[in-house]
């Protein structure tokens, strides 16, 4: 299995959440939220805490 980079995943999680907030079409919003859920699930599966807010994820 490939090693994960928590900092990379946290940045991607924050990016997906911000993109979902900006998305005007519901399908685009759903896609961004799905990616955010995926990144969060990967982090949790490796026992890495996932911040609730985008700001917290962006600060890492």
mmCIF file of C-alpha atoms in Angstrom:
data_model
loop_
_atom_site.group_PDB
_atom_site.id
_atom_site.type_symbol
_atom_site.label_atom_id
_atom_site.label_comp_id
_atom_site.label_asym_id
_atom_site.label_seq_id
_atom_site.Cartn_x
_atom_site.Cartn_y
_atom_site.Cartn_z
ATOM 1 C CA UNK A 1 0.000 0.000 0.000
ATOM 2 C CA UNK A 2 1.195 3.507 -0.771
ATOM 3 C CA UNK A 3 2.157 5.784 2.115
ATOM 4 C CA UNK A 4 -0.222 8.677 2.547
ATOM 5 C CA UNK A 5 0.820 12.285 2.998
ATOM 6 C CA UNK A 6 -1.528 13.765 5.612
ATOM 7 C CA UNK A 7 -0.609 17.361 4.748
ATOM 8 C CA UNK A 8 -1.432 16.787 1.087
ATOM 9 C CA UNK A 9 -4.765 15.161 1.922
ATOM 10 C CA UNK A 10 -5.688 17.939 4.346
ATOM 11 C CA UNK A 11 -4.932 20.556 1.675
ATOM 12 C CA UNK A 12 -7.028 18.644 -0.872
ATOM 13 C CA UNK A 13 -9.850 18.288 1.667
ATOM 14 C CA UNK A 14 -9.859 22.045 2.272
ATOM 15 C CA UNK A 15 -9.706 22.728 -1.463
ATOM 16 C CA UNK A 16 -12.688 20.437 -2.134
ATOM 17 C CA UNK A 17 -14.726 22.044 0.628
ATOM 18 C CA UNK A 18 -13.982 25.555 -0.668
ATOM 19 C CA UNK A 19 -14.843 24.515 -4.226
ATOM 20 C CA UNK A 20 -18.130 23.022 -3.033
ATOM 21 C CA UNK A 21 -19.007 26.313 -1.338
ATOM 22 C CA UNK A 22 -18.371 28.204 -4.593
ATOM 23 C CA UNK A 23 -20.087 25.728 -6.921
ATOM 24 C CA UNK A 24 -23.264 27.049 -8.485
ATOM 25 C CA UNK A 25 -24.506 23.811 -10.049
ATOM 26 C CA UNK A 26 -25.724 21.101 -7.716
ATOM 27 C CA UNK A 27 -23.881 18.357 -9.632
ATOM 28 C CA UNK A 28 -20.558 20.188 -9.288
ATOM 29 C CA UNK A 29 -21.219 20.780 -5.601
ATOM 30 C CA UNK A 30 -22.011 17.091 -5.083
ATOM 31 C CA UNK A 31 -18.794 16.066 -6.843
ATOM 32 C CA UNK A 32 -16.658 18.370 -4.683
ATOM 33 C CA UNK A 33 -18.379 17.188 -1.501
ATOM 34 C CA UNK A 34 -17.812 13.561 -2.524
ATOM 35 C CA UNK A 35 -14.089 14.232 -2.951
ATOM 36 C CA UNK A 36 -13.968 15.961 0.440
ATOM 37 C CA UNK A 37 -15.673 12.930 2.000
ATOM 38 C CA UNK A 38 -13.155 10.625 0.316
ATOM 39 C CA UNK A 39 -10.133 12.575 1.581
ATOM 40 C CA UNK A 40 -11.614 12.703 5.084
ATOM 41 C CA UNK A 41 -12.259 8.945 5.038
ATOM 42 C CA UNK A 42 -8.681 8.194 3.998
ATOM 43 C CA UNK A 43 -7.330 10.401 6.774
ATOM 44 C CA UNK A 44 -9.619 8.815 9.374
ATOM 45 C CA UNK A 45 -8.667 5.310 8.238
ATOM 46 C CA UNK A 46 -5.074 6.183 9.150
ATOM 47 C CA UNK A 47 -6.131 7.619 12.538
ATOM 48 C CA UNK A 48 -5.365 11.197 11.467
ATOM 49 C CA UNK A 49 -7.755 13.797 12.907
ATOM 50 C CA UNK A 50 -9.871 15.635 10.351
ATOM 51 C CA UNK A 51 -10.675 19.298 11.081
ATOM 52 C CA UNK A 52 -14.277 20.358 10.713
ATOM 53 C CA UNK A 53 -13.552 23.773 9.243
ATOM 54 C CA UNK A 54 -11.831 24.649 6.017
ATOM 55 C CA UNK A 55 -9.765 27.258 7.826
ATOM 56 C CA UNK A 56 -8.343 24.645 10.173
ATOM 57 C CA UNK A 57 -7.417 22.379 7.265
ATOM 58 C CA UNK A 58 -5.842 25.256 5.354
ATOM 59 C CA UNK A 59 -3.604 26.266 8.244
ATOM 60 C CA UNK A 60 -1.679 22.989 8.227
#
